N, CA, C and O atoms as a MOPAC input file, in Angstrom:
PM7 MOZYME 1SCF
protein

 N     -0.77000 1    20.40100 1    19.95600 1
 C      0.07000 1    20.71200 1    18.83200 1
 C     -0.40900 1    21.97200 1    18.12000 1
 O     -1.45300 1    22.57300 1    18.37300 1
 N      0.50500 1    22.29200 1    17.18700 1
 C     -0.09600 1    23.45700 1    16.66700 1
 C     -0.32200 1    23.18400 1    15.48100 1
 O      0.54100 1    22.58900 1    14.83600 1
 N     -1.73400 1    23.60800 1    14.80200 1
 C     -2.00800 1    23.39300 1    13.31900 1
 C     -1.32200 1    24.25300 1    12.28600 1
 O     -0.78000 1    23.71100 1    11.32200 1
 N     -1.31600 1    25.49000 1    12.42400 1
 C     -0.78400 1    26.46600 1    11.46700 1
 C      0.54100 1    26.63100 1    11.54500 1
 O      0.99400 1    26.23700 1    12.62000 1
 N      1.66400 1    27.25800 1    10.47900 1
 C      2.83900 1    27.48600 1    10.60000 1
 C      2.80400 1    28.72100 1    11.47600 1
 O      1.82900 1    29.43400 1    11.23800 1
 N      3.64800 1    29.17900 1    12.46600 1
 C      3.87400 1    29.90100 1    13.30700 1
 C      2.97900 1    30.10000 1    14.56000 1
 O      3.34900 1    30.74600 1    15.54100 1
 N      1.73900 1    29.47500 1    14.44400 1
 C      1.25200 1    29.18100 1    15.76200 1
 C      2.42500 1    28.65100 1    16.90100 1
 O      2.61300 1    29.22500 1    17.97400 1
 N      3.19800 1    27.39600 1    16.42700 1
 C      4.23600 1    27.45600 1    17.92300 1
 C      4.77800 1    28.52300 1    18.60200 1
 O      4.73900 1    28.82300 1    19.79600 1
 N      5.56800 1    29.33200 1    17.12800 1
 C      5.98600 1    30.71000 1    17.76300 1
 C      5.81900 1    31.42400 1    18.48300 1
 O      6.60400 1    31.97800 1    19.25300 1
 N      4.18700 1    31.57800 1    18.26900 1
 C      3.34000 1    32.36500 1    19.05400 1
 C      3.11800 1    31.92100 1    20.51700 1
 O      3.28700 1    32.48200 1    21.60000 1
 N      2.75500 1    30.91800 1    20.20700 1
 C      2.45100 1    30.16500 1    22.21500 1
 C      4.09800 1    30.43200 1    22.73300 1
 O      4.30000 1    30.78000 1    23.89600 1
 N      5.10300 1    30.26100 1    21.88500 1
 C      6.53600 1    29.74500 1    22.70700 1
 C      6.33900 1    31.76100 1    23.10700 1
 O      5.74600 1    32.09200 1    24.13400 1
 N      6.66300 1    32.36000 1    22.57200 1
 C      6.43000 1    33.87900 1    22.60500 1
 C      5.75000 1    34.12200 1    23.45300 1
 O      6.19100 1    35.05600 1    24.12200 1
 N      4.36200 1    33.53300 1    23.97000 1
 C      3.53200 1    34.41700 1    24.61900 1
 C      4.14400 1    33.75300 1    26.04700 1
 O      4.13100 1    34.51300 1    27.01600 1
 N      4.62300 1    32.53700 1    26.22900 1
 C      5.12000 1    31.85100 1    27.51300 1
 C      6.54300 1    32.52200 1    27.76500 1
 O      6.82000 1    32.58500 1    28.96300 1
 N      7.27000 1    32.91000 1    27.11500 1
 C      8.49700 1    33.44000 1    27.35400 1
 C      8.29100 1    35.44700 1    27.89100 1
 O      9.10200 1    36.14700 1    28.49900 1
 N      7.28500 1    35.71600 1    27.49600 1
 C      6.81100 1    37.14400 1    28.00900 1
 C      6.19400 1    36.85200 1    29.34300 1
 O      6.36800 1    37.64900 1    30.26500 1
 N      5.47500 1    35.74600 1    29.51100 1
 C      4.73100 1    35.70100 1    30.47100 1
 C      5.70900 1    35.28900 1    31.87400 1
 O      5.46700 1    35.69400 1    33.01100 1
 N      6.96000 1    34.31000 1    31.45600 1
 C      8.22600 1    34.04100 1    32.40600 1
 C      8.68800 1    35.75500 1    32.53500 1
 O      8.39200 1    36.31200 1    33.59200 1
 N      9.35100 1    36.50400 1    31.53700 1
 C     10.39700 1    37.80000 1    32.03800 1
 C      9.15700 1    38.40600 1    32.60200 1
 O      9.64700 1    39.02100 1    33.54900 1
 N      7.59500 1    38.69100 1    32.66000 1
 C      6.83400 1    39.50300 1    33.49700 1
 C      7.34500 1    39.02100 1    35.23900 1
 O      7.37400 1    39.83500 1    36.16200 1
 N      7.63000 1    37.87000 1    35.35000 1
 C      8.12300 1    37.46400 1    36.59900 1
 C      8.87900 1    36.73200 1    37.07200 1
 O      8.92300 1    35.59500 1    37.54000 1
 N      9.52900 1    37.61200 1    36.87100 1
 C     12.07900 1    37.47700 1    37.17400 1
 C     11.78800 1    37.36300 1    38.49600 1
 O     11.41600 1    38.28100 1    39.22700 1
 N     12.01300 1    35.88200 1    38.88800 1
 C     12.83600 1    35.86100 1    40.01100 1
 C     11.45400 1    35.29500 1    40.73500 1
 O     11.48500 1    35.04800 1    41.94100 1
 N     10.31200 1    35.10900 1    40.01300 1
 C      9.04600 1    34.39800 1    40.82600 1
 C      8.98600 1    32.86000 1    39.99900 1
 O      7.87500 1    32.37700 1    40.21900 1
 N      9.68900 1    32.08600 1    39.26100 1
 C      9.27400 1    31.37600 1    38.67000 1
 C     10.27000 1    30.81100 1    37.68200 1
 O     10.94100 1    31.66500 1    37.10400 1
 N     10.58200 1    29.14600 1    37.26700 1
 C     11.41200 1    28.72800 1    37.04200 1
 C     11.07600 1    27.96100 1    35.31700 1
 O     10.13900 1    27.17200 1    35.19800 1
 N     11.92600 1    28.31200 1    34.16200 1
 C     11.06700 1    27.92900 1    33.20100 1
 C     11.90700 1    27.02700 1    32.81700 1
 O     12.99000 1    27.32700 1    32.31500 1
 N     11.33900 1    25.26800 1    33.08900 1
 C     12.45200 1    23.99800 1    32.52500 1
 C     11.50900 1    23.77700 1    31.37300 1
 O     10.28000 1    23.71800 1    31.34300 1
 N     12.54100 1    23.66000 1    30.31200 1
 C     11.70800 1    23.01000 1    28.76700 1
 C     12.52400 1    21.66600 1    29.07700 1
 O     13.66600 1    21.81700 1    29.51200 1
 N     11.99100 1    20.23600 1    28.87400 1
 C     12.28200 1    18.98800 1    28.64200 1
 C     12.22400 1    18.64200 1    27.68700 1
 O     11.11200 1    18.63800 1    27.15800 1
 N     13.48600 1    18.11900 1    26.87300 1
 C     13.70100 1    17.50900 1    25.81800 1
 C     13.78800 1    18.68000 1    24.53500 1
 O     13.42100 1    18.37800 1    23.40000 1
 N     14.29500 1    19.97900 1    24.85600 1
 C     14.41200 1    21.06100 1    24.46300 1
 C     14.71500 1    21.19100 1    22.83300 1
 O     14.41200 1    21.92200 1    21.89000 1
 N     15.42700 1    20.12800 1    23.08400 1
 C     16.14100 1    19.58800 1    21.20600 1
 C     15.37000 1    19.29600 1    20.35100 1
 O     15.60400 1    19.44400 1    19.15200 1
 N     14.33800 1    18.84100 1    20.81800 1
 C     13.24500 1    18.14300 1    19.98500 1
 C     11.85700 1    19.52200 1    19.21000 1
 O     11.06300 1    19.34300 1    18.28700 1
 N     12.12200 1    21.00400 1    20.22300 1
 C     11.21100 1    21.45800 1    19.99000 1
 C     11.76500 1    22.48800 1    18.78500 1
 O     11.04100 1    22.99300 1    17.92700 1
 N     13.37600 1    22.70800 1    18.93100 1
 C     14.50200 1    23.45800 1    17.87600 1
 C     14.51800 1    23.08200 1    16.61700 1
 O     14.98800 1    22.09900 1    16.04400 1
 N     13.73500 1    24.32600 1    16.15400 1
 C     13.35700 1    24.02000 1    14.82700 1
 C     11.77100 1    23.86800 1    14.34600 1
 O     11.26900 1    24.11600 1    13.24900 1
 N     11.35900 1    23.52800 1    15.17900 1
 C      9.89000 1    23.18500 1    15.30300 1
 C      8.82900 1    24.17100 1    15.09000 1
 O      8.46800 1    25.10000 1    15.81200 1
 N      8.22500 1    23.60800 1    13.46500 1
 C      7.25100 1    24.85900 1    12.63000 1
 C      8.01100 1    25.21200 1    11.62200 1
 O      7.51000 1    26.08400 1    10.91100 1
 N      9.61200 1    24.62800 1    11.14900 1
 C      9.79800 1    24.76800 1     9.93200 1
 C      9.02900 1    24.71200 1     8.64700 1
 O      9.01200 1    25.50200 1     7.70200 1
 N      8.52500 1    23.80900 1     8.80800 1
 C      8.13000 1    22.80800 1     7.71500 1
 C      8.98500 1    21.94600 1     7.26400 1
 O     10.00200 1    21.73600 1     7.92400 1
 N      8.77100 1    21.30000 1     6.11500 1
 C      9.77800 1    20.11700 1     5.38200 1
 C     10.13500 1    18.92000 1     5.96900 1
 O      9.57500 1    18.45900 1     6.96400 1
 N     10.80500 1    18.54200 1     5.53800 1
 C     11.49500 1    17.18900 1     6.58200 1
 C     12.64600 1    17.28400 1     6.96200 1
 O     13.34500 1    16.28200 1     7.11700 1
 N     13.16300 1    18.74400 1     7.23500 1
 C     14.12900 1    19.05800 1     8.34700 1
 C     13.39100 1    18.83700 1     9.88400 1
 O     12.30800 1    19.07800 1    10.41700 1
 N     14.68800 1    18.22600 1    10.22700 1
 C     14.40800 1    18.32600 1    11.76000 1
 C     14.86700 1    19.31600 1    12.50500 1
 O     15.16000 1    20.34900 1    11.90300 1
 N     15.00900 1    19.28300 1    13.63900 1
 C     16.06800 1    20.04600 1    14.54600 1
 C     17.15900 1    20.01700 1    14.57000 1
 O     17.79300 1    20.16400 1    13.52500 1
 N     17.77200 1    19.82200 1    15.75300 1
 C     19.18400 1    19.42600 1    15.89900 1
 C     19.30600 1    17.77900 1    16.14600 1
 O     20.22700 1    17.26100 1    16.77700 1
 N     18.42900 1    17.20600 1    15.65700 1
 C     18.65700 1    15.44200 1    15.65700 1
 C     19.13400 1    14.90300 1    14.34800 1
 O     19.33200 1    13.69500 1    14.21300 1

């Protein structure tokens, strides 16, 4: 998990640079995708649930 606000950002960011470095070598499935939308707001908003 991530402790700080925007730490997710950062990991989701550094994995999404690290997929377009290699188009067409590699397949990126997020599971349960809904759950992560939104995630690092803060508050007791959720996502899209």
């Amino acid at each position: 998990g991530a402790k700080y606000r925007g730490e997710f950002e950062e990991r989701v960011q550094k994995v999404l640079k690290e997929v377009s470095e290699h188009q067409g070598e590699m397949i990126l499935f997020i599971d349960e995708v809904h759950t992560i939308v939104g995630a690092g707001q803060g508050g007791g908003e959720g996502g899209l649930d």
